[in-house]
PDB file of C-alpha atoms in Angstrom:
ATOM      1  CA  UNK A 816      97.235  70.574 106.599  1.00 44.00           C
ATOM      2  CA  UNK A 817      95.424  72.830 109.165  1.00 55.00           C
ATOM      3  CA  UNK A 818      96.752  74.198 112.424  1.00 63.00           C
ATOM      4  CA  UNK A 819      99.818  71.937 112.736  1.00 72.00           C
ATOM      5  CA  UNK A 820     102.834  73.931 113.646  1.00 82.00           C
ATOM      6  CA  UNK A 821     105.215  73.878 116.703  1.00 79.00           C
ATOM      7  CA  UNK A 822     103.859  75.956 119.715  1.00 83.00           C
ATOM      8  CA  UNK A 823     104.972  79.491 119.374  1.00 91.00           C
ATOM      9  CA  UNK A 824     102.452  81.276 121.466  1.00 94.00           C
ATOM     10  CA  UNK A 825      99.725  83.528 120.468  1.00 97.00           C
ATOM     11  CA  UNK A 826      99.436  84.270 116.748  1.00 98.00           C
ATOM     12  CA  UNK A 827      97.613  86.993 114.799  1.00 98.00           C
ATOM     13  CA  UNK A 828      97.268  87.121 111.044  1.00 98.00           C
ATOM     14  CA  UNK A 829      97.027  90.798 109.795  1.00 98.00           C
ATOM     15  CA  UNK A 830      95.057  91.431 106.470  1.00 98.00           C
ATOM     16  CA  UNK A 831      95.034  94.953 105.194  1.00 96.00           C
ATOM     17  CA  UNK A 832      91.993  95.770 103.092  1.00 96.00           C
ATOM     18  CA  UNK A 833      90.934  98.503 100.623  1.00 94.00           C
ATOM     19  CA  UNK A 834      87.952  97.704  98.486  1.00 95.00           C
ATOM     20  CA  UNK A 835      88.205  93.852  98.919  1.00 95.00           C
ATOM     21  CA  UNK A 836      84.444  93.129  99.907  1.00 96.00           C
ATOM     22  CA  UNK A 837      84.284  90.416  97.320  1.00 95.00           C
ATOM     23  CA  UNK A 838      87.327  88.512  98.628  1.00 96.00           C
ATOM     24  CA  UNK A 839      87.340  89.219 102.307  1.00 97.00           C
ATOM     25  CA  UNK A 840      84.813  86.653 103.599  1.00 97.00           C
ATOM     26  CA  UNK A 841      86.056  83.609 101.706  1.00 97.00           C
ATOM     27  CA  UNK A 842      89.706  84.593 102.695  1.00 97.00           C
ATOM     28  CA  UNK A 843      88.797  85.192 106.364  1.00 98.00           C
ATOM     29  CA  UNK A 844      87.050  81.703 106.285  1.00 98.00           C
ATOM     30  CA  UNK A 845      90.042  79.867 104.912  1.00 98.00           C
ATOM     31  CA  UNK A 846      92.308  81.652 107.456  1.00 98.00           C
ATOM     32  CA  UNK A 847      90.219  80.527 110.341  1.00 98.00           C
ATOM     33  CA  UNK A 848      90.177  76.999 109.045  1.00 98.00           C
ATOM     34  CA  UNK A 849      93.892  76.772 108.303  1.00 97.00           C
ATOM     35  CA  UNK A 850      94.963  78.226 111.552  1.00 97.00           C
ATOM     36  CA  UNK A 851      91.985  77.873 113.983  1.00 97.00           C
ATOM     37  CA  UNK A 852      94.049  78.876 117.056  1.00 96.00           C
ATOM     38  CA  UNK A 853      95.185  82.170 115.610  1.00 97.00           C
ATOM     39  CA  UNK A 854      93.334  85.509 115.555  1.00 98.00           C
ATOM     40  CA  UNK A 855      92.653  87.499 112.562  1.00 98.00           C
ATOM     41  CA  UNK A 856      92.974  91.277 112.406  1.00 98.00           C
ATOM     42  CA  UNK A 857      91.469  93.087 109.368  1.00 98.00           C
ATOM     43  CA  UNK A 858      92.953  96.662 108.885  1.00 98.00           C
ATOM     44  CA  UNK A 859      90.525  98.619 106.625  1.00 97.00           C
ATOM     45  CA  UNK A 860      91.332 101.907 105.174  1.00 95.00           C
ATOM     46  CA  UNK A 861      87.685 103.199 105.119  1.00 95.00           C
ATOM     47  CA  UNK A 862      86.932 101.200 101.877  1.00 96.00           C
ATOM     48  CA  UNK A 863      84.321 102.912  99.712  1.00 96.00           C
ATOM     49  CA  UNK A 864      82.804  99.492  98.791  1.00 96.00           C
ATOM     50  CA  UNK A 865      81.792  98.612 102.343  1.00 97.00           C
ATOM     51  CA  UNK A 866      84.685  96.221 103.153  1.00 97.00           C
ATOM     52  CA  UNK A 867      84.892  97.720 106.583  1.00 97.00           C
ATOM     53  CA  UNK A 868      81.314  97.064 107.406  1.00 98.00           C
ATOM     54  CA  UNK A 869      81.639  93.462 106.221  1.00 98.00           C
ATOM     55  CA  UNK A 870      84.776  93.167 108.446  1.00 98.00           C
ATOM     56  CA  UNK A 871      82.746  94.380 111.373  1.00 98.00           C
ATOM     57  CA  UNK A 872      80.054  91.810 110.642  1.00 98.00           C
ATOM     58  CA  UNK A 873      82.707  89.005 110.496  1.00 98.00           C
ATOM     59  CA  UNK A 874      84.084  90.245 113.817  1.00 98.00           C
ATOM     60  CA  UNK A 875      80.717  90.323 115.495  1.00 98.00           C
ATOM     61  CA  UNK A 876      80.200  86.627 114.556  1.00 98.00           C
ATOM     62  CA  UNK A 877      83.701  85.284 115.511  1.00 98.00           C
ATOM     63  CA  UNK A 878      85.514  86.339 118.636  1.00 98.00           C
ATOM     64  CA  UNK A 879      88.921  85.602 116.962  1.00 98.00           C
ATOM     65  CA  UNK A 880      88.323  88.163 114.286  1.00 98.00           C
ATOM     66  CA  UNK A 881      89.142  91.780 114.997  1.00 98.00           C
ATOM     67  CA  UNK A 882      88.900  95.003 112.897  1.00 98.00           C
ATOM     68  CA  UNK A 883      91.072  98.202 113.028  1.00 98.00           C
ATOM     69  CA  UNK A 884      89.163 100.825 111.257  1.00 97.00           C
ATOM     70  CA  UNK A 885      91.360 103.586 109.692  1.00 96.00           C
ATOM     71  CA  UNK A 886      90.321 106.997 108.575  1.00 92.00           C
ATOM     72  CA  UNK A 887      91.413 106.700 104.979  1.00 86.00           C
ATOM     73  CA  UNK A 888      93.657 105.155 102.453  1.00 85.00           C
ATOM     74  CA  UNK A 889      97.209 105.983 103.334  1.00 80.00           C
ATOM     75  CA  UNK A 890      99.165 103.041 101.724  1.00 84.00           C
ATOM     76  CA  UNK A 891     100.019  99.423 102.614  1.00 88.00           C
ATOM     77  CA  UNK A 892     103.041 100.262 104.616  1.00 90.00           C
ATOM     78  CA  UNK A 893     101.041 102.533 107.005  1.00 92.00           C
ATOM     79  CA  UNK A 894      98.293  99.892 107.279  1.00 94.00           C
ATOM     80  CA  UNK A 895     100.678  97.291 108.223  1.00 95.00           C
ATOM     81  CA  UNK A 896     102.593  99.566 110.660  1.00 95.00           C
ATOM     82  CA  UNK A 897      99.244 100.286 112.357  1.00 96.00           C
ATOM     83  CA  UNK A 898      98.379  96.497 112.489  1.00 97.00           C
ATOM     84  CA  UNK A 899     101.787  95.657 113.868  1.00 97.00           C
ATOM     85  CA  UNK A 900     101.416  98.211 116.661  1.00 97.00           C
ATOM     86  CA  UNK A 901      97.893  96.883 117.519  1.00 98.00           C
ATOM     87  CA  UNK A 902      99.319  93.345 117.765  1.00 98.00           C
ATOM     88  CA  UNK A 903     102.383  94.325 119.699  1.00 98.00           C
ATOM     89  CA  UNK A 904     100.327  96.247 122.231  1.00 98.00           C
ATOM     90  CA  UNK A 905      98.258  93.151 122.850  1.00 98.00           C
ATOM     91  CA  UNK A 906     101.075  90.856 123.477  1.00 98.00           C
ATOM     92  CA  UNK A 907     100.951  88.532 120.526  1.00 98.00           C
ATOM     93  CA  UNK A 908     104.087  86.177 120.122  1.00 98.00           C
ATOM     94  CA  UNK A 909     103.939  85.870 116.428  1.00 98.00           C
ATOM     95  CA  UNK A 910     102.494  88.074 113.729  1.00 98.00           C
ATOM     96  CA  UNK A 911     101.634  87.123 110.108  1.00 98.00           C
ATOM     97  CA  UNK A 912     100.954  89.431 107.222  1.00 97.00           C
ATOM     98  CA  UNK A 913      98.942  88.425 104.133  1.00 97.00           C
ATOM     99  CA  UNK A 914      97.015  89.884 101.303  1.00 95.00           C
ATOM    100  CA  UNK A 915      93.153  89.915 101.274  1.00 95.00           C
ATOM    101  CA  UNK A 916      92.686  89.268  97.512  1.00 93.00           C
ATOM    102  CA  UNK A 917      93.172  85.547  97.493  1.00 94.00           C
ATOM    103  CA  UNK A 918      96.654  85.547  95.992  1.00 95.00           C
ATOM    104  CA  UNK A 919      98.097  84.175  99.189  1.00 96.00           C
ATOM    105  CA  UNK A 920      96.869  80.732 100.112  1.00 96.00           C
ATOM    106  CA  UNK A 921      95.821  80.543 103.879  1.00 97.00           C
ATOM    107  CA  UNK A 922      96.712  76.805 103.740  1.00 96.00           C
ATOM    108  CA  UNK A 923     100.387  77.834 103.562  1.00 97.00           C
ATOM    109  CA  UNK A 924     100.168  79.533 107.018  1.00 97.00           C
ATOM    110  CA  UNK A 925     100.855  76.546 109.109  1.00 97.00           C
ATOM    111  CA  UNK A 926     104.205  76.024 107.247  1.00 96.00           C
ATOM    112  CA  UNK A 927     104.910  79.619 107.510  1.00 97.00           C
ATOM    113  CA  UNK A 928     104.592  79.578 111.280  1.00 97.00           C
ATOM    114  CA  UNK A 929     106.405  76.368 111.596  1.00 97.00           C
ATOM    115  CA  UNK A 930     109.415  78.245 110.018  1.00 97.00           C
ATOM    116  CA  UNK A 931     109.574  80.460 113.071  1.00 97.00           C
ATOM    117  CA  UNK A 932     111.106  77.495 114.914  1.00 95.00           C
ATOM    118  CA  UNK A 933     114.318  78.296 113.215  1.00 94.00           C
ATOM    119  CA  UNK A 934     114.053  81.927 111.968  1.00 97.00           C
ATOM    120  CA  UNK A 935     113.070  85.363 113.118  1.00 98.00           C
ATOM    121  CA  UNK A 936     111.389  86.196 109.935  1.00 98.00           C
ATOM    122  CA  UNK A 937     109.871  83.595 107.604  1.00 98.00           C
ATOM    123  CA  UNK A 938     109.084  84.764 103.968  1.00 98.00           C
ATOM    124  CA  UNK A 939     106.628  82.952 101.723  1.00 98.00           C
ATOM    125  CA  UNK A 940     108.546  82.904  98.520  1.00 98.00           C
ATOM    126  CA  UNK A 941     107.444  82.451  94.877  1.00 97.00           C
ATOM    127  CA  UNK A 942     111.057  82.352  93.685  1.00 96.00           C
ATOM    128  CA  UNK A 943     112.707  79.483  95.574  1.00 97.00           C
ATOM    129  CA  UNK A 944     112.532  75.800  94.497  1.00 97.00           C
ATOM    130  CA  UNK A 945     108.968  74.669  95.028  1.00 97.00           C
ATOM    131  CA  UNK A 946     107.337  78.145  94.842  1.00 97.00           C
ATOM    132  CA  UNK A 947     105.190  78.959  91.910  1.00 94.00           C
ATOM    133  CA  UNK A 948     102.692  81.473  90.537  1.00 95.00           C
ATOM    134  CA  UNK A 949      99.265  80.580  89.018  1.00 95.00           C
ATOM    135  CA  UNK A 950      97.539  82.634  86.293  1.00 92.00           C
ATOM    136  CA  UNK A 951      99.932  85.551  86.602  1.00 91.00           C
ATOM    137  CA  UNK A 952     100.463  87.668  83.522  1.00 90.00           C
ATOM    138  CA  UNK A 953     103.929  87.514  82.119  1.00 92.00           C
ATOM    139  CA  UNK A 954     104.551  91.274  82.637  1.00 89.00           C
ATOM    140  CA  UNK A 955     103.768  90.805  86.492  1.00 89.00           C
ATOM    141  CA  UNK A 956     106.256  87.822  86.610  1.00 92.00           C
ATOM    142  CA  UNK A 957     108.818  90.054  84.784  1.00 91.00           C
ATOM    143  CA  UNK A 958     108.343  92.838  87.306  1.00 89.00           C
ATOM    144  CA  UNK A 959     108.456  90.648  90.340  1.00 91.00           C
ATOM    145  CA  UNK A 960     111.472  88.538  89.194  1.00 93.00           C
ATOM    146  CA  UNK A 961     113.306  91.768  87.884  1.00 92.00           C
ATOM    147  CA  UNK A 962     112.575  93.685  90.987  1.00 91.00           C
ATOM    148  CA  UNK A 963     113.784  91.032  93.360  1.00 94.00           C
ATOM    149  CA  UNK A 964     116.960  90.432  91.217  1.00 95.00           C
ATOM    150  CA  UNK A 965     117.552  94.244  91.416  1.00 93.00           C
ATOM    151  CA  UNK A 966     117.053  94.268  95.115  1.00 92.00           C
ATOM    152  CA  UNK A 967     119.545  91.329  95.728  1.00 94.00           C
ATOM    153  CA  UNK A 968     122.226  93.070  93.580  1.00 93.00           C
ATOM    154  CA  UNK A 969     121.802  96.534  94.989  1.00 93.00           C
ATOM    155  CA  UNK A 970     121.431  95.597  98.629  1.00 94.00           C
ATOM    156  CA  UNK A 971     123.652  92.500  98.689  1.00 93.00           C
ATOM    157  CA  UNK A 972     121.018  90.218 100.221  1.00 94.00           C
ATOM    158  CA  UNK A 973     120.367  86.600  99.508  1.00 96.00           C
ATOM    159  CA  UNK A 974     116.557  86.625  99.978  1.00 97.00           C
ATOM    160  CA  UNK A 975     114.988  85.638  96.629  1.00 97.00           C
ATOM    161  CA  UNK A 976     111.547  87.088  97.216  1.00 97.00           C
ATOM    162  CA  UNK A 977     112.040  90.287  99.272  1.00 96.00           C
ATOM    163  CA  UNK A 978     108.803  91.781  97.843  1.00 94.00           C
ATOM    164  CA  UNK A 979     106.551  88.956  99.109  1.00 96.00           C
ATOM    165  CA  UNK A 980     103.630  90.132 101.239  1.00 95.00           C
ATOM    166  CA  UNK A 981     103.071  86.655 102.923  1.00 97.00           C
ATOM    167  CA  UNK A 982     105.357  86.372 105.955  1.00 98.00           C
ATOM    168  CA  UNK A 983     105.570  85.624 109.624  1.00 98.00           C
ATOM    169  CA  UNK A 984     107.588  87.437 112.305  1.00 98.00           C
ATOM    170  CA  UNK A 985     108.455  86.844 115.894  1.00 97.00           C
ATOM    171  CA  UNK A 986     107.111  89.790 117.880  1.00 98.00           C
ATOM    172  CA  UNK A 987     110.643  90.469 118.989  1.00 97.00           C
ATOM    173  CA  UNK A 988     111.703  90.817 115.489  1.00 97.00           C
ATOM    174  CA  UNK A 989     109.257  93.655 114.834  1.00 97.00           C
ATOM    175  CA  UNK A 990     110.416  95.328 118.105  1.00 96.00           C
ATOM    176  CA  UNK A 991     113.902  95.595 116.575  1.00 96.00           C
ATOM    177  CA  UNK A 992     112.930  97.091 113.185  1.00 94.00           C
ATOM    178  CA  UNK A 993     112.098 100.634 114.177  1.00 91.00           C
ATOM    179  CA  UNK A 994     108.824 100.485 112.521  1.00 91.00           C
ATOM    180  CA  UNK A 995     108.044 104.170 113.504  1.00 88.00           C
ATOM    181  CA  UNK A 996     110.740 105.326 111.120  1.00 88.00           C
ATOM    182  CA  UNK A 997     109.353 103.571 108.147  1.00 85.00           C
ATOM    183  CA  UNK A 998     108.150 105.635 105.250  1.00 78.00           C
ATOM    184  CA  UNK A 999     107.992 103.125 102.255  1.00 81.00           C
ATOM    185  CA  UNK A1000     104.836 101.855 100.828  1.00 75.00           C
ATOM    186  CA  UNK A1001     103.751  99.113  98.427  1.00 72.00           C
ATOM    187  CA  UNK A1002     106.123  96.299  97.654  1.00 75.00           C
ATOM    188  CA  UNK A1003     109.027  98.575  98.681  1.00 87.00           C
ATOM    189  CA  UNK A1004     107.647  98.171 102.362  1.00 91.00           C
ATOM    190  CA  UNK A1005     108.345  94.483 102.136  1.00 93.00           C
ATOM    191  CA  UNK A1006     111.915  94.968 100.859  1.00 93.00           C
ATOM    192  CA  UNK A1007     112.463  97.600 103.638  1.00 93.00           C
ATOM    193  CA  UNK A1008     111.367  95.148 106.318  1.00 95.00           C
ATOM    194  CA  UNK A1009     113.574  92.428 105.033  1.00 96.00           C
ATOM    195  CA  UNK A1010     116.609  94.643 104.758  1.00 94.00           C
ATOM    196  CA  UNK A1011     116.026  96.012 108.387  1.00 94.00           C
ATOM    197  CA  UNK A1012     115.822  92.505 109.677  1.00 97.00           C
ATOM    198  CA  UNK A1013     119.146  91.479 108.001  1.00 96.00           C
ATOM    199  CA  UNK A1014     120.903  94.558 109.072  1.00 93.00           C
ATOM    200  CA  UNK A1015     119.674  93.868 112.718  1.00 95.00           C
ATOM    201  CA  UNK A1016     121.419  90.411 112.498  1.00 96.00           C
ATOM    202  CA  UNK A1017     118.249  88.486 112.552  1.00 98.00           C
ATOM    203  CA  UNK A1018     117.663  85.101 110.709  1.00 98.00           C
ATOM    204  CA  UNK A1019     115.427  85.380 107.636  1.00 98.00           C
ATOM    205  CA  UNK A1020     114.246  82.056 106.070  1.00 98.00           C
ATOM    206  CA  UNK A1021     112.106  81.398 102.799  1.00 98.00           C
ATOM    207  CA  UNK A1022     109.657  78.756 102.311  1.00 97.00           C
ATOM    208  CA  UNK A1023     108.044  78.074  98.966  1.00 98.00           C
ATOM    209  CA  UNK A1024     104.420  79.175  98.511  1.00 97.00           C
ATOM    210  CA  UNK A1025     101.861  79.153  95.591  1.00 95.00           C
ATOM    211  CA  UNK A1026     100.818  82.713  94.548  1.00 96.00           C
ATOM    212  CA  UNK A1027      97.485  82.808  92.667  1.00 95.00           C
ATOM    213  CA  UNK A1028      96.369  85.807  90.609  1.00 91.00           C
ATOM    214  CA  UNK A1029      93.422  87.293  92.066  1.00 77.00           C
ATOM    215  CA  UNK A1030      89.997  86.234  90.554  1.00 70.00           C
ATOM    216  CA  UNK A1031      87.935  89.275  91.808  1.00 70.00           C
ATOM    217  CA  UNK A1032      88.633  92.948  92.080  1.00 60.00           C
ATOM    218  CA  UNK A1033      91.499  95.140  90.868  1.00 66.00           C
ATOM    219  CA  UNK A1034      95.280  94.883  91.646  1.00 60.00           C
ATOM    220  CA  UNK A1035      96.773  97.660  93.640  1.00 55.00           C
ATOM    221  CA  UNK A1036      99.871  97.454  91.560  1.00 58.00           C
ATOM    222  CA  UNK A1037     100.809 100.930  89.868  1.00 62.00           C
ATOM    223  CA  UNK A1038     103.751 102.505  88.191  1.00 70.00           C
ATOM    224  CA  UNK A1039     104.131 104.768  91.172  1.00 72.00           C
ATOM    225  CA  UNK A1040     104.657 101.620  93.407  1.00 68.00           C
ATOM    226  CA  UNK A1041     107.329 100.367  90.981  1.00 72.00           C
ATOM    227  CA  UNK A1042     109.016 103.731  90.829  1.00 77.00           C
ATOM    228  CA  UNK A1043     109.203 104.021  94.624  1.00 77.00           C
ATOM    229  CA  UNK A1044     110.793 100.629  94.947  1.00 72.00           C
ATOM    230  CA  UNK A1045     113.305 101.402  92.256  1.00 78.00           C
ATOM    231  CA  UNK A1046     114.602 104.614  93.759  1.00 75.00           C
ATOM    232  CA  UNK A1047     114.459 103.664  97.442  1.00 82.00           C
ATOM    233  CA  UNK A1048     116.370 100.326  96.813  1.00 84.00           C
ATOM    234  CA  UNK A1049     118.879 102.395  94.792  1.00 86.00           C
ATOM    235  CA  UNK A1050     119.217 104.778  97.622  1.00 84.00           C
ATOM    236  CA  UNK A1051     119.600 102.114 100.287  1.00 82.00           C
ATOM    237  CA  UNK A1052     122.207 100.270  98.190  1.00 84.00           C
ATOM    238  CA  UNK A1053     124.274 103.426  97.512  1.00 84.00           C
ATOM    239  CA  UNK A1054     124.121 104.365 101.202  1.00 79.00           C
ATOM    240  CA  UNK A1055     125.383 100.880 102.107  1.00 68.00           C
ATOM    241  CA  UNK A1056     128.208 101.050  99.644  1.00 66.00           C
ATOM    242  CA  UNK A1057     129.211 104.395 100.958  1.00 61.00           C
ATOM    243  CA  UNK A1058     129.205 103.259 104.516  1.00 57.00           C
ATOM    244  CA  UNK A1059     131.423 100.267 103.564  1.00 51.00           C
ATOM    245  CA  UNK A1060     133.915 102.503 101.654  1.00 41.00           C
ATOM    246  CA  UNK A1061     134.129 104.908 104.718  1.00 48.00           C
ATOM    247  CA  UNK A1062     134.713 102.050 107.049  1.00 50.00           C
ATOM    248  CA  UNK A1063     137.614 100.645 104.746  1.00 50.00           C
ATOM    249  CA  UNK A1064     139.165 104.131 104.532  1.00 51.00           C
ATOM    250  CA  UNK A1065     139.061 104.447 108.330  1.00 60.00           C
ATOM    251  CA  UNK A1066     140.842 101.040 108.567  1.00 62.00           C
ATOM    252  CA  UNK A1067     143.373 102.230 106.116  1.00 59.00           C
ATOM    253  CA  UNK A1068     142.277  99.738 103.473  1.00 51.00           C
TER     254      UNK A1068
END
């Protein structure tokens, strides 16, 4: 299925890159085929392997491909915030985020965008019925499932794949999330956005996706990313519990 989703205005797909030269061109081509009416924004953090130069070549050949060149590597969260700002400044109505490594399937994008007909944020989920992972090492499955279970328990949220990096937002949703205040990076950034959307009273929906382990290049997963997610989620959860306790005490309950 390509391009078939309800009219939602102008769409941009944001793909952050750092050393993804081997993956970028095929991913960009599949995005343009899957959602031909959407624009593609590549946010490159000055990749040493020449990904930024390749992105420039793709943009020169296709008016719907754009590149945001950043000075250096400063984290996934910062790259997305920069991309979101670029998109909001240009008046896009819907904004999609996805990885450049081939793990997210561009063919899922029409279903993701169709979900905005009933939600403010649509998350492509590996952990709802119909979602699956392909060629993923057991330890990565354990980290993802464990991390998402931990986030649900600590934060009291129902979203089963809060760490997913394949998602679609209404532009107004992002405007309500105080992006300029965000400090989190890595997978924690996705949890942060999910939590902010829920706390803002917005509707979050999940659709099943197929996640495929990258075939080329190296994963950006690290122990530092896992540690950040652990302690930030703990801090957010404890803060929420403290706020709830104070509210009950004020009510005399």
